XYZ file of N, CA, C and O in Angstrom:
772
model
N -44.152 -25.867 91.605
C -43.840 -26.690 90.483
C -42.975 -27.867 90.939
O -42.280 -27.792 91.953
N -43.051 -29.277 89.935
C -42.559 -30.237 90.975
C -41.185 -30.095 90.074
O -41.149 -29.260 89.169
N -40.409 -30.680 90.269
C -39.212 -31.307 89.932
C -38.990 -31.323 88.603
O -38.036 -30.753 88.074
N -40.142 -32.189 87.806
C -40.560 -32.768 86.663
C -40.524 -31.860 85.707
O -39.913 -31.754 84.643
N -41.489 -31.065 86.433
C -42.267 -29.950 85.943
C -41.498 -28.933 85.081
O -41.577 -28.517 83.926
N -40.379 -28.627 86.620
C -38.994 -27.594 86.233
C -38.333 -28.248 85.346
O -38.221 -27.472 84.397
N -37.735 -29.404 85.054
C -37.043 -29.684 83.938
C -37.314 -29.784 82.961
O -36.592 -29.662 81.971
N -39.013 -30.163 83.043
C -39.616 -29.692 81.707
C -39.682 -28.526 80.914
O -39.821 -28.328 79.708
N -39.524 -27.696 82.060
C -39.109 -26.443 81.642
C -38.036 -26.179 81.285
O -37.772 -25.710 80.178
N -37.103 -26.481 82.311
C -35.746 -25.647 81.655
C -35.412 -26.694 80.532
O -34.440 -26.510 79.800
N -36.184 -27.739 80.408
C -35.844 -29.058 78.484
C -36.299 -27.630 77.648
O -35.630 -27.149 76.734
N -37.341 -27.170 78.067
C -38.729 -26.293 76.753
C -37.621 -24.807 76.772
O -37.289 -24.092 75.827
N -37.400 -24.757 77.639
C -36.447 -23.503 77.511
C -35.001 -23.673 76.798
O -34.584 -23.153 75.763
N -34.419 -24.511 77.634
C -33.345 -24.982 76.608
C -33.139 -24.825 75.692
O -32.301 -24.091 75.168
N -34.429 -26.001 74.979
C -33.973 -26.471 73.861
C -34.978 -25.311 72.334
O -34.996 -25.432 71.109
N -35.588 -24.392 73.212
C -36.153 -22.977 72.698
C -34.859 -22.519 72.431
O -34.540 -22.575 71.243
N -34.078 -22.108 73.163
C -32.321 -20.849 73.227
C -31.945 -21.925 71.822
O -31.955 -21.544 70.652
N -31.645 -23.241 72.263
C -31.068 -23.708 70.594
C -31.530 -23.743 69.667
O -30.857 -23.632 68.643
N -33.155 -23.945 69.630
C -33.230 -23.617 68.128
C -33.384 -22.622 68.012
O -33.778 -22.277 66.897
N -33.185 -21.592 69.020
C -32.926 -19.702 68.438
C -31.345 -19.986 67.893
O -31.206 -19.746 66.694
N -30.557 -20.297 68.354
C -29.379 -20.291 68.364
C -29.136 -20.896 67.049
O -28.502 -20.233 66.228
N -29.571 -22.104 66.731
C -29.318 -23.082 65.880
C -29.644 -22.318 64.487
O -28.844 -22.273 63.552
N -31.543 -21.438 64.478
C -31.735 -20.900 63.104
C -31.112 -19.672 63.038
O -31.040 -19.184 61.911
N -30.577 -18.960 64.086
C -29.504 -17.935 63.939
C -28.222 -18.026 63.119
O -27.654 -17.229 62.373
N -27.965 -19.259 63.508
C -26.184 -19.635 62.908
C -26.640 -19.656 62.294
O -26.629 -18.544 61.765
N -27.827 -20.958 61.311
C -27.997 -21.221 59.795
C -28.113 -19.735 58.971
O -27.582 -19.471 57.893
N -28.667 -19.159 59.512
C -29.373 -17.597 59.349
C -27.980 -16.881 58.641
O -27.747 -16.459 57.508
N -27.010 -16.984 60.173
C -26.180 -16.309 59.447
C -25.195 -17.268 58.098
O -25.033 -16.850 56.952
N -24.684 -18.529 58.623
C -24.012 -19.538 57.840
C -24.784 -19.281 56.277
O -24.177 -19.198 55.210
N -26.189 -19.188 56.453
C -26.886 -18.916 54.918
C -26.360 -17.706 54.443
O -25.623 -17.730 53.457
N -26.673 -16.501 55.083
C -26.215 -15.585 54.327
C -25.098 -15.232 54.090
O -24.786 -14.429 53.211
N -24.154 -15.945 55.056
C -22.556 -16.377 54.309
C -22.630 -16.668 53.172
O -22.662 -15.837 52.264
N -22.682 -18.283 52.973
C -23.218 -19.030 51.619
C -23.416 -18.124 50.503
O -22.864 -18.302 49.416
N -24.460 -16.826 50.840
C -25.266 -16.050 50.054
C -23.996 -15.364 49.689
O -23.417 -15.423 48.605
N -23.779 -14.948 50.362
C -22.234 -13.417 50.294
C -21.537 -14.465 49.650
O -21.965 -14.532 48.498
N -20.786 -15.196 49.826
C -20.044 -16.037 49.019
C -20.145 -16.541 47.738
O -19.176 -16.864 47.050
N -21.667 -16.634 47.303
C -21.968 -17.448 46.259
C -22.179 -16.099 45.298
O -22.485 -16.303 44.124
N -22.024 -14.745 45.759
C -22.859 -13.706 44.907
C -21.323 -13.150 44.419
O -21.044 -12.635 43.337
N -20.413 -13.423 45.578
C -18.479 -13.378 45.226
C -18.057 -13.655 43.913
O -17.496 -13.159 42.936
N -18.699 -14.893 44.435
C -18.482 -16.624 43.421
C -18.706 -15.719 42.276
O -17.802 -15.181 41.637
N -20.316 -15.552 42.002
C -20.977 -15.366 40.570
C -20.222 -14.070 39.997
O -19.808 -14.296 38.860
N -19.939 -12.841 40.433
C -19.259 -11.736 40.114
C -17.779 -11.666 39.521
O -17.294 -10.870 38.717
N -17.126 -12.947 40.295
C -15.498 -13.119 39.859
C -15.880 -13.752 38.420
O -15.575 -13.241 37.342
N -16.740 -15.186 38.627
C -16.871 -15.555 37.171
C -17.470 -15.257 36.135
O -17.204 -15.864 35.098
N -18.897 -13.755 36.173
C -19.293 -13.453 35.724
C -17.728 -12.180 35.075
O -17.382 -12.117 33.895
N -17.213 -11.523 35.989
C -15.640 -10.648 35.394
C -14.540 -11.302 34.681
O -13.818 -10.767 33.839
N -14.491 -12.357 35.046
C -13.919 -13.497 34.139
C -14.057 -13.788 33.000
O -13.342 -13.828 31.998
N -15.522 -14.086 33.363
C -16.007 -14.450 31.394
C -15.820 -13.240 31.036
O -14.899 -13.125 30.227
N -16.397 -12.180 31.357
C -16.191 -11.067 30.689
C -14.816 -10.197 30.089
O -14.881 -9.413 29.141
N -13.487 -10.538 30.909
C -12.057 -10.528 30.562
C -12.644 -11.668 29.668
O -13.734 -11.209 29.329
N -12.510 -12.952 29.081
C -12.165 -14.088 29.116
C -13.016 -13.223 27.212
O -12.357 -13.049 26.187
N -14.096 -12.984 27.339
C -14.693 -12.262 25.968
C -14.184 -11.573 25.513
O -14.244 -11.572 24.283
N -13.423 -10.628 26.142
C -12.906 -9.342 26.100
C -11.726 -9.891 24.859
O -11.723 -9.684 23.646
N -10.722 -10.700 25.772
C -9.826 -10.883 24.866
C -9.837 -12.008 23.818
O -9.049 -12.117 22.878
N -10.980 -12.927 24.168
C -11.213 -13.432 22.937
C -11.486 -12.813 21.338
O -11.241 -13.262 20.219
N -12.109 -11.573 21.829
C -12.750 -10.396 21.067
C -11.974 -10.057 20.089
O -12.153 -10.152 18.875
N -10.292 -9.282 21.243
C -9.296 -8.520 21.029
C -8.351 -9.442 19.675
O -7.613 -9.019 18.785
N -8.812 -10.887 20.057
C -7.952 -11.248 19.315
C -8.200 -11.836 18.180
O -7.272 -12.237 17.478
N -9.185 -11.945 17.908
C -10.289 -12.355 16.696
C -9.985 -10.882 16.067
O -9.338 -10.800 15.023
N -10.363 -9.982 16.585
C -10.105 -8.461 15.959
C -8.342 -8.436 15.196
O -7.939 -7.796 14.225
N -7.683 -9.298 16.004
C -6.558 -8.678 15.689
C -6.139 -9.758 14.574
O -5.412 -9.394 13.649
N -6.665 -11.285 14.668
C -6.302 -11.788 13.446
C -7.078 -11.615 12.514
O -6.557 -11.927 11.444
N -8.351 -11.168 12.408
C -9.381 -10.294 11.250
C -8.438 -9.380 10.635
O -8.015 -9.609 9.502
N -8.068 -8.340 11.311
C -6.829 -7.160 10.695
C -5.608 -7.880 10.259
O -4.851 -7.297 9.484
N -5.404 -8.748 10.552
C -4.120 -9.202 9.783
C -4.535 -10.311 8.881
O -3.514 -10.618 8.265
N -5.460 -11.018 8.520
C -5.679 -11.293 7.321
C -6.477 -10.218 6.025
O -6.441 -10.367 4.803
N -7.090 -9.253 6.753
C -7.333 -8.190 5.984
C -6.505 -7.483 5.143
O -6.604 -7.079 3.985
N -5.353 -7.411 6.321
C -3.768 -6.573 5.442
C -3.504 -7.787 4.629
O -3.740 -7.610 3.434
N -2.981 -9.248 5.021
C -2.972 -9.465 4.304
C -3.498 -9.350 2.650
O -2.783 -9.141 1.669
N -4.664 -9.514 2.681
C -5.459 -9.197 1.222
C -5.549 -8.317 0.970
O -6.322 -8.054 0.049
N -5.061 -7.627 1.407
C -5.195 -6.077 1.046
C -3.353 -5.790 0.066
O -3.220 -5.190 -1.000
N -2.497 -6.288 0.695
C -1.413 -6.487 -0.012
C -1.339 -7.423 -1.525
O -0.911 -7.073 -2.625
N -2.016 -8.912 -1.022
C -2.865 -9.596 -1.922
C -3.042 -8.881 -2.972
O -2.391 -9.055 -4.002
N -4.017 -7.926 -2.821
C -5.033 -7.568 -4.310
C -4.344 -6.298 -4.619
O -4.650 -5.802 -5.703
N -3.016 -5.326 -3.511
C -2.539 -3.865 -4.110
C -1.399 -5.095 -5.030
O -1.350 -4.718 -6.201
N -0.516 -6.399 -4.820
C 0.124 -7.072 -5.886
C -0.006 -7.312 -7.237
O 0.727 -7.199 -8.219
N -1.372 -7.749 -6.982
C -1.828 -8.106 -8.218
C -2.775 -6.792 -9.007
O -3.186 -6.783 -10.167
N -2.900 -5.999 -8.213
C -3.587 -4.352 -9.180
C -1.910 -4.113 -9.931
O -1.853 -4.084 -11.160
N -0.729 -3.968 -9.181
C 0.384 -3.554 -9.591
C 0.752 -4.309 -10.840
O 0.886 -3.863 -11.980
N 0.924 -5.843 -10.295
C 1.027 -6.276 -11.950
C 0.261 -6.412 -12.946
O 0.619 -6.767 -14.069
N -0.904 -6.125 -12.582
C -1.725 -5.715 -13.677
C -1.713 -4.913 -14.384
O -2.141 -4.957 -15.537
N -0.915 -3.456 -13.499
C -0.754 -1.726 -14.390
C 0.711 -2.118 -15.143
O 1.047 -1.422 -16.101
N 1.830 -3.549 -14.584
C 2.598 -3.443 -15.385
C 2.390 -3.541 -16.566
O 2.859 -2.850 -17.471
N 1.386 -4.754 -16.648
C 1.034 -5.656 -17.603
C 0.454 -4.858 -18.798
O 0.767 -5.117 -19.960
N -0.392 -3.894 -18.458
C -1.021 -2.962 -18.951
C 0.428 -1.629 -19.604
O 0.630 -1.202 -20.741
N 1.113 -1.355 -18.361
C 1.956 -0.200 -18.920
C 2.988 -0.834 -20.406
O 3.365 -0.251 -21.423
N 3.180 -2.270 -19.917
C 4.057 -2.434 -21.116
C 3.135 -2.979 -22.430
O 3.816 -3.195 -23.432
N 1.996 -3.177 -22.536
C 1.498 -2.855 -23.748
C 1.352 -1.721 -24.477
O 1.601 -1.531 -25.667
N 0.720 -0.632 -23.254
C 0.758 0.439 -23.710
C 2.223 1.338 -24.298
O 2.175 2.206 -25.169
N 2.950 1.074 -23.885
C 4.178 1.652 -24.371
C 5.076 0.698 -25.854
O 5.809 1.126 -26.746
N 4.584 -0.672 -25.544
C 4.597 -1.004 -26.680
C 4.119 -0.663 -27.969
O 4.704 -0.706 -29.051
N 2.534 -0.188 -27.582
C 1.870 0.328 -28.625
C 2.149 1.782 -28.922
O 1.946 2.069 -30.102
N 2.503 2.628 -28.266
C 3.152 3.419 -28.706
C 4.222 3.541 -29.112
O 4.275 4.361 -30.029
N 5.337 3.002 -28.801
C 6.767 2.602 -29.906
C 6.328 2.348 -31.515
O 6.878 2.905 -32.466
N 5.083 1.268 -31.624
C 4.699 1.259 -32.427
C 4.220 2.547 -33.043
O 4.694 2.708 -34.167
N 3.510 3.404 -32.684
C 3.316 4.511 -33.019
C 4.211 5.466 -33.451
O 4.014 6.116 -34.478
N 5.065 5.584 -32.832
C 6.319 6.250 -33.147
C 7.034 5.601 -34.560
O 7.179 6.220 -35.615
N 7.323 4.598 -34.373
C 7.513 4.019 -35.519
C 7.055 4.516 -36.672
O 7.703 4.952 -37.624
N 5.977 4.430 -36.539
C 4.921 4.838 -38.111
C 5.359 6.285 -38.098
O 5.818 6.759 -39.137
N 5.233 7.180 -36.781
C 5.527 8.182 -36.946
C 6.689 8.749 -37.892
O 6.857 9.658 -38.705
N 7.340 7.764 -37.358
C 8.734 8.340 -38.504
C 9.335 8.243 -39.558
O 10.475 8.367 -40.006
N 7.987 7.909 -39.981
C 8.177 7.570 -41.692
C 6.818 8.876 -42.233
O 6.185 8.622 -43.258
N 6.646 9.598 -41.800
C 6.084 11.089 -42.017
C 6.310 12.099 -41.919
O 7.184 12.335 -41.085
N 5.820 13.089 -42.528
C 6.805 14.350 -43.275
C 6.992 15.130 -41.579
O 8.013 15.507 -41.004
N 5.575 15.156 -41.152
C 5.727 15.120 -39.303
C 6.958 15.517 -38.664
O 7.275 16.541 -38.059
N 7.769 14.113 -39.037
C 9.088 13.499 -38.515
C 9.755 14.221 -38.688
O 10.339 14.734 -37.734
N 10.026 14.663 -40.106
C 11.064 15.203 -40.471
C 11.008 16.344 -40.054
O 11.962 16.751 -39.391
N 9.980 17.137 -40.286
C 10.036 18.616 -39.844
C 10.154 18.578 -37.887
O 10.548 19.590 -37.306
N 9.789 17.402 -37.150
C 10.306 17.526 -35.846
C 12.152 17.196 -35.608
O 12.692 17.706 -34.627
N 12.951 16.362 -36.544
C 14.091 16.569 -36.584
C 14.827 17.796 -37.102
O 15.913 18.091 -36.603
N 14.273 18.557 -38.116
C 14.420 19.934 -38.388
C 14.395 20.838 -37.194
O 15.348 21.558 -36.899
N 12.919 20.760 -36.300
C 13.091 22.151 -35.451
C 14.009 21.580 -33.817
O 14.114 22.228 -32.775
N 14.391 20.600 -34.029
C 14.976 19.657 -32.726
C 16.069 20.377 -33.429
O 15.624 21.524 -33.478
N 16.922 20.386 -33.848
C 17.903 20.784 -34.766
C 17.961 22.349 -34.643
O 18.712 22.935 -33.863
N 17.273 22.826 -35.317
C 17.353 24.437 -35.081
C 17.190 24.534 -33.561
O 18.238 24.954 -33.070
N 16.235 24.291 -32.631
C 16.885 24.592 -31.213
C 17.951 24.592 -30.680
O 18.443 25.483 -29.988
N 18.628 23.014 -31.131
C 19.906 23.132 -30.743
C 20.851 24.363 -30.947
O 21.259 25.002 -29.977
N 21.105 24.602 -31.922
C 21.647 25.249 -32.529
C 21.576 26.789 -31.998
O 22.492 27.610 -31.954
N 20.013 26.958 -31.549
C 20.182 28.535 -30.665
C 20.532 28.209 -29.361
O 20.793 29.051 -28.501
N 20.545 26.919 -29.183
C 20.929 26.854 -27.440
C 22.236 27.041 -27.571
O 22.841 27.811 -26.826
N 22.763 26.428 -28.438
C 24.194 26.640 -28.593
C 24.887 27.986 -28.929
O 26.107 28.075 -28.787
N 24.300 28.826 -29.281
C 24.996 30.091 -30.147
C 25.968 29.870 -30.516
O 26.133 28.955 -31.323
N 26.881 30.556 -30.108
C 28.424 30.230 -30.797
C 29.362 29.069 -30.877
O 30.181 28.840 -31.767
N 29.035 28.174 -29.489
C 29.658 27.356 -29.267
C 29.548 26.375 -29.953
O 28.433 26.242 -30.457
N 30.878 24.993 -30.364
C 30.740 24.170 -30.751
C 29.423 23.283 -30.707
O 28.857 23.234 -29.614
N 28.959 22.694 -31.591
C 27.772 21.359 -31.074
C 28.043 20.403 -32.544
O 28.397 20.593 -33.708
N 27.652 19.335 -31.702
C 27.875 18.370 -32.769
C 26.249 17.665 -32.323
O 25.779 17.493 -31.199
N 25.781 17.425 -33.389
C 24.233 16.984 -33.743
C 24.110 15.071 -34.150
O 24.497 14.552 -35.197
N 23.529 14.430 -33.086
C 23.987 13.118 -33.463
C 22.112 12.762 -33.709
O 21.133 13.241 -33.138
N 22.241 11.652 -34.886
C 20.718 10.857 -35.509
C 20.752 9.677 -35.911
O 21.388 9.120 -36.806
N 19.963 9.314 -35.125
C 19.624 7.913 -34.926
C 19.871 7.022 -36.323
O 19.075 7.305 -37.218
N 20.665 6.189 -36.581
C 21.190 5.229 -37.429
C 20.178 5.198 -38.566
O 20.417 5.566 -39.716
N 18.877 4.658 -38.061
C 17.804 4.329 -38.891
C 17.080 6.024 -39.897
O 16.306 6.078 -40.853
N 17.668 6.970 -39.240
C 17.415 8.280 -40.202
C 18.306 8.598 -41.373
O 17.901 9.259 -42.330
N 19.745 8.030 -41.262
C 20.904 8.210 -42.024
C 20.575 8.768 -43.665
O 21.393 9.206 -44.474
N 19.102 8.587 -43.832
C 18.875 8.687 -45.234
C 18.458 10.680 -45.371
O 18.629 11.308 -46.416
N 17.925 11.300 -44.076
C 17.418 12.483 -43.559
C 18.758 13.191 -43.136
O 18.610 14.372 -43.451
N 19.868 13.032 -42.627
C 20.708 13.328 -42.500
C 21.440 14.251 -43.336
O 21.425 15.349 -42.781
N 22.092 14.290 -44.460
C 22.544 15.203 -45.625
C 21.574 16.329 -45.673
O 21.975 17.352 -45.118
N 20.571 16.371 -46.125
C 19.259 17.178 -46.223
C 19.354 18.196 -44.903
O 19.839 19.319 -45.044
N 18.887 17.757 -43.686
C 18.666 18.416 -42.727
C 20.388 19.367 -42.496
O 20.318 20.581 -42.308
N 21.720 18.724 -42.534
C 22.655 19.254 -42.324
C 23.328 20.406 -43.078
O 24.150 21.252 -42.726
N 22.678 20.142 -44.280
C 22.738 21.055 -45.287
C 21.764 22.258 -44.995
O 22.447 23.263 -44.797
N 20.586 22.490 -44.907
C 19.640 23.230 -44.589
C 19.991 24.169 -43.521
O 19.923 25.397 -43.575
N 20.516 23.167 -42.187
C 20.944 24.589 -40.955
C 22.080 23.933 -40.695
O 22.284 23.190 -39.736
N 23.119 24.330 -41.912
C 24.518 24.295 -41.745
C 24.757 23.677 -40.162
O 25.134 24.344 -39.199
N 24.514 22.589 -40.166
C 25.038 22.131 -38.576
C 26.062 20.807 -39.235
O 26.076 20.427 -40.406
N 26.937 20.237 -38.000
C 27.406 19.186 -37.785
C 26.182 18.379 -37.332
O 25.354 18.570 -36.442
N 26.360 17.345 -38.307
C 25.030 15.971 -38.126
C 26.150 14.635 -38.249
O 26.996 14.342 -39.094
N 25.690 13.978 -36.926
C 26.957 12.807 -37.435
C 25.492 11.498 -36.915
O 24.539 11.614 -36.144
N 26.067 10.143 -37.954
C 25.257 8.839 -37.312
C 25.778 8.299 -35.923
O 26.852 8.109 -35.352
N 24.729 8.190 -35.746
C 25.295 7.449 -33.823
C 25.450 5.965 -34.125
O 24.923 5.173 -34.907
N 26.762 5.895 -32.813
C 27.007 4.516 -33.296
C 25.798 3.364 -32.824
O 25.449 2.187 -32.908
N 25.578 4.260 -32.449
C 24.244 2.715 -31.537
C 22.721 3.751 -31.846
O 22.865 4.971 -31.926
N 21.523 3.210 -31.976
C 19.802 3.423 -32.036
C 19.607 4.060 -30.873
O 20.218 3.707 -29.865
N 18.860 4.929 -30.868
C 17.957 5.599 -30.012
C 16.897 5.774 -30.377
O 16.363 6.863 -30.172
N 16.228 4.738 -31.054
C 15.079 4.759 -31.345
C 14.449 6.251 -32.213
O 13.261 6.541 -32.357
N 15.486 6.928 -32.636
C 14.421 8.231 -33.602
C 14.922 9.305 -32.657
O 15.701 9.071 -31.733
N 14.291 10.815 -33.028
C 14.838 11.959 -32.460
C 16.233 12.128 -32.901
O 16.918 11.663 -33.812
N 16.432 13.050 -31.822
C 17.978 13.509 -31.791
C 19.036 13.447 -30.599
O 18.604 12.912 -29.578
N 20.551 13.976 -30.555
C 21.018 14.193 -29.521
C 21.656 15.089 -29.767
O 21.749 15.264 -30.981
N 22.501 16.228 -28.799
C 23.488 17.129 -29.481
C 23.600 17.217 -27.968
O 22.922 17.168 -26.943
N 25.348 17.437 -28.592
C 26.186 17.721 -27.198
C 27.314 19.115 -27.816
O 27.961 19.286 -28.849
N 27.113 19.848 -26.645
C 28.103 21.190 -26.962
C 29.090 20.893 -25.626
O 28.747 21.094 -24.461
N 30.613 20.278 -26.139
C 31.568 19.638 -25.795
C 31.920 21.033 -24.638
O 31.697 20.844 -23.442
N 32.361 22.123 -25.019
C 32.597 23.006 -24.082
C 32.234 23.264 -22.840
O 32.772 23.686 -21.816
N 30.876 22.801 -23.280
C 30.127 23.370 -21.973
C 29.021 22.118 -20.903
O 28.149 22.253 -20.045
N 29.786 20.810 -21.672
C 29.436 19.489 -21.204
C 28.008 19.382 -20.721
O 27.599 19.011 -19.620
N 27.191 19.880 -22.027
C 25.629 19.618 -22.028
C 25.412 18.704 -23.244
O 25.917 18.599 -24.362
N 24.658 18.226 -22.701
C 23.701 17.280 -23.221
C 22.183 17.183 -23.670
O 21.352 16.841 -22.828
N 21.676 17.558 -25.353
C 20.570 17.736 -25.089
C 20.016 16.633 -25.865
O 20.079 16.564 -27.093
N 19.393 15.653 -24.991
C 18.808 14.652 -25.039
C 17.205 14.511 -25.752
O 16.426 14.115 -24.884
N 16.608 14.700 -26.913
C 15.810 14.627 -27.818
C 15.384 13.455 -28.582
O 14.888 13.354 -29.704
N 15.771 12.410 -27.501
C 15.994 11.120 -28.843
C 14.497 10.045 -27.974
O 14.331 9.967 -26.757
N 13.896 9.575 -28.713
C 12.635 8.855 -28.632
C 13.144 7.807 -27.368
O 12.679 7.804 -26.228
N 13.747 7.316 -27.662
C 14.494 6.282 -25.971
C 14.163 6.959 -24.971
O 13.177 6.691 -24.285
N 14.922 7.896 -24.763
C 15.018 9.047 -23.551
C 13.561 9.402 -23.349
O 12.861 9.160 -22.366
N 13.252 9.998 -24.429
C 11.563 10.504 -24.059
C 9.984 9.064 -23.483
O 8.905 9.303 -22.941
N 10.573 7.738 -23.924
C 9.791 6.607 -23.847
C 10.506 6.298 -22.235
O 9.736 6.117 -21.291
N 11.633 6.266 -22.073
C 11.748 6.069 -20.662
C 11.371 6.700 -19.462
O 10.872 6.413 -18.374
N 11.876 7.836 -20.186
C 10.949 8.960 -18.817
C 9.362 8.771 -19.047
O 8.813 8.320 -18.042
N 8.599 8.983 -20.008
C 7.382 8.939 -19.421
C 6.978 6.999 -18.954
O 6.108 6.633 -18.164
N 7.542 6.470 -19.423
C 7.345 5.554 -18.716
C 7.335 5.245 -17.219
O 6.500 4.691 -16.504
N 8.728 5.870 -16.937
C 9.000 6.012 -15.389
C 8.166 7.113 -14.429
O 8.160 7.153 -13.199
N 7.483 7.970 -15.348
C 6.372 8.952 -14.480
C 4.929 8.617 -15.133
O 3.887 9.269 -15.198
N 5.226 7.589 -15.498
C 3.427 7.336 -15.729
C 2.628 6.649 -14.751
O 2.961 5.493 -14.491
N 1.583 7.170 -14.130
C 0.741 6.028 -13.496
C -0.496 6.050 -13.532
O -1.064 7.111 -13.789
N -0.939 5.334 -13.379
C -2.567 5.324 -13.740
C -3.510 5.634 -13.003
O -3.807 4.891 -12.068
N -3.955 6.384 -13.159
C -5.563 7.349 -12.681
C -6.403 6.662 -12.310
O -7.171 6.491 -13.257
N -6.884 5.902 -11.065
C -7.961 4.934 -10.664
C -9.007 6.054 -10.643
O -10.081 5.597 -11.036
N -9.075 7.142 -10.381
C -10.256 7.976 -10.208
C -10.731 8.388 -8.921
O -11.376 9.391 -8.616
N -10.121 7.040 -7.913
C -11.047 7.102 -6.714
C -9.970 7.520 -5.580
O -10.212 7.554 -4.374
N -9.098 7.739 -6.014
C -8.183 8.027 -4.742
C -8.348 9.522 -4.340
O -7.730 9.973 -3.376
């Protein structure tokens, strides 16, 4: 082989080793690239996915707090609505009572309010107090079961009161007393609770 020949060769050989060499590196440099870019896509694909996550969390969490809100919202306004409602209704029953106590009803419930007292008391002192607006029922009833009947200085709306001083009881029978308490334990039956 001449001279020529050989360098032609070792050019063809040569420059054979580099482009082994050359599509090797790319070969590997690519599948770097590759490994890198699949890095790439996984961090930002976990990213978005945190990045949803708590977008999620927090849409959830101001959903629940405007929910409570309205939910306080509408238990406000159910409440003043049962006020609104309780004080008619108790209005309309005062009214009721009212009428009530202009019936024979009445009287015979200040009669046996009266005789209870009176066995609660056995021996002991009691003094029997009636509502201002009865003053006309008064004589009658005191006469009948020999009791102490005195006018109160102030309304209690109807009923009675009697207190046996000895024994510092109080028996509270008077339409006030009875309209406040059930007022204060009344509530209204939604059905669904």
């Amino acid at each position: 082989m001449t001279t020529e020949e050989k360098l032609k060769h070792f050019q063809d050989i040569c420059m054979e080793d580099a482009r082994d060499r050359s599509a090797k590196m790319l070969d590997d440099y690519m599948a770097a690239l590759e490994k890198s870019f699949e890095e790439h896509t996984a961090d930002a694909k976990r990213r978005a996915d945190m990045q949803v996550a708590m977008e999620t969390e927090k849409l959830e969490r101001e959903m629940n707090k405007r929910l409570s809100i309205a939910q306080l919202d509408l238990k406000r306004e159910v409440s003043h609505k049962q006020e609104e409602l309780k004080d008619k209704l108790f209005v309309e029953l005062k009214d009721l009572l009212e009428n009530f106590m202009d019936t024979g009803d009445y009287q015979r419930l200040l009669e046996s309010q009266v005789k209870a007292a009176k066995e609660f008391a056995g021996d002991a002192e009691l003094i029997i107090y009636m509502d201002p607006s009865d003053q006309d029922k008064l004589q009658r009833i005191a006469m009948h079961h020999n009791a102490t009947i005195k006018v109160s200085e102030y309304s209690f709306m109807g009923g009675t009161r009697a207190v046996i001083p000895a024994k510092h009881i109080l028996i509270d029978n008077s339409f006030e007393t009875k309209l406040k308490e059930a007022r204060h334990e009344f509530k209204f039956d939604l059905g669904g609770k």
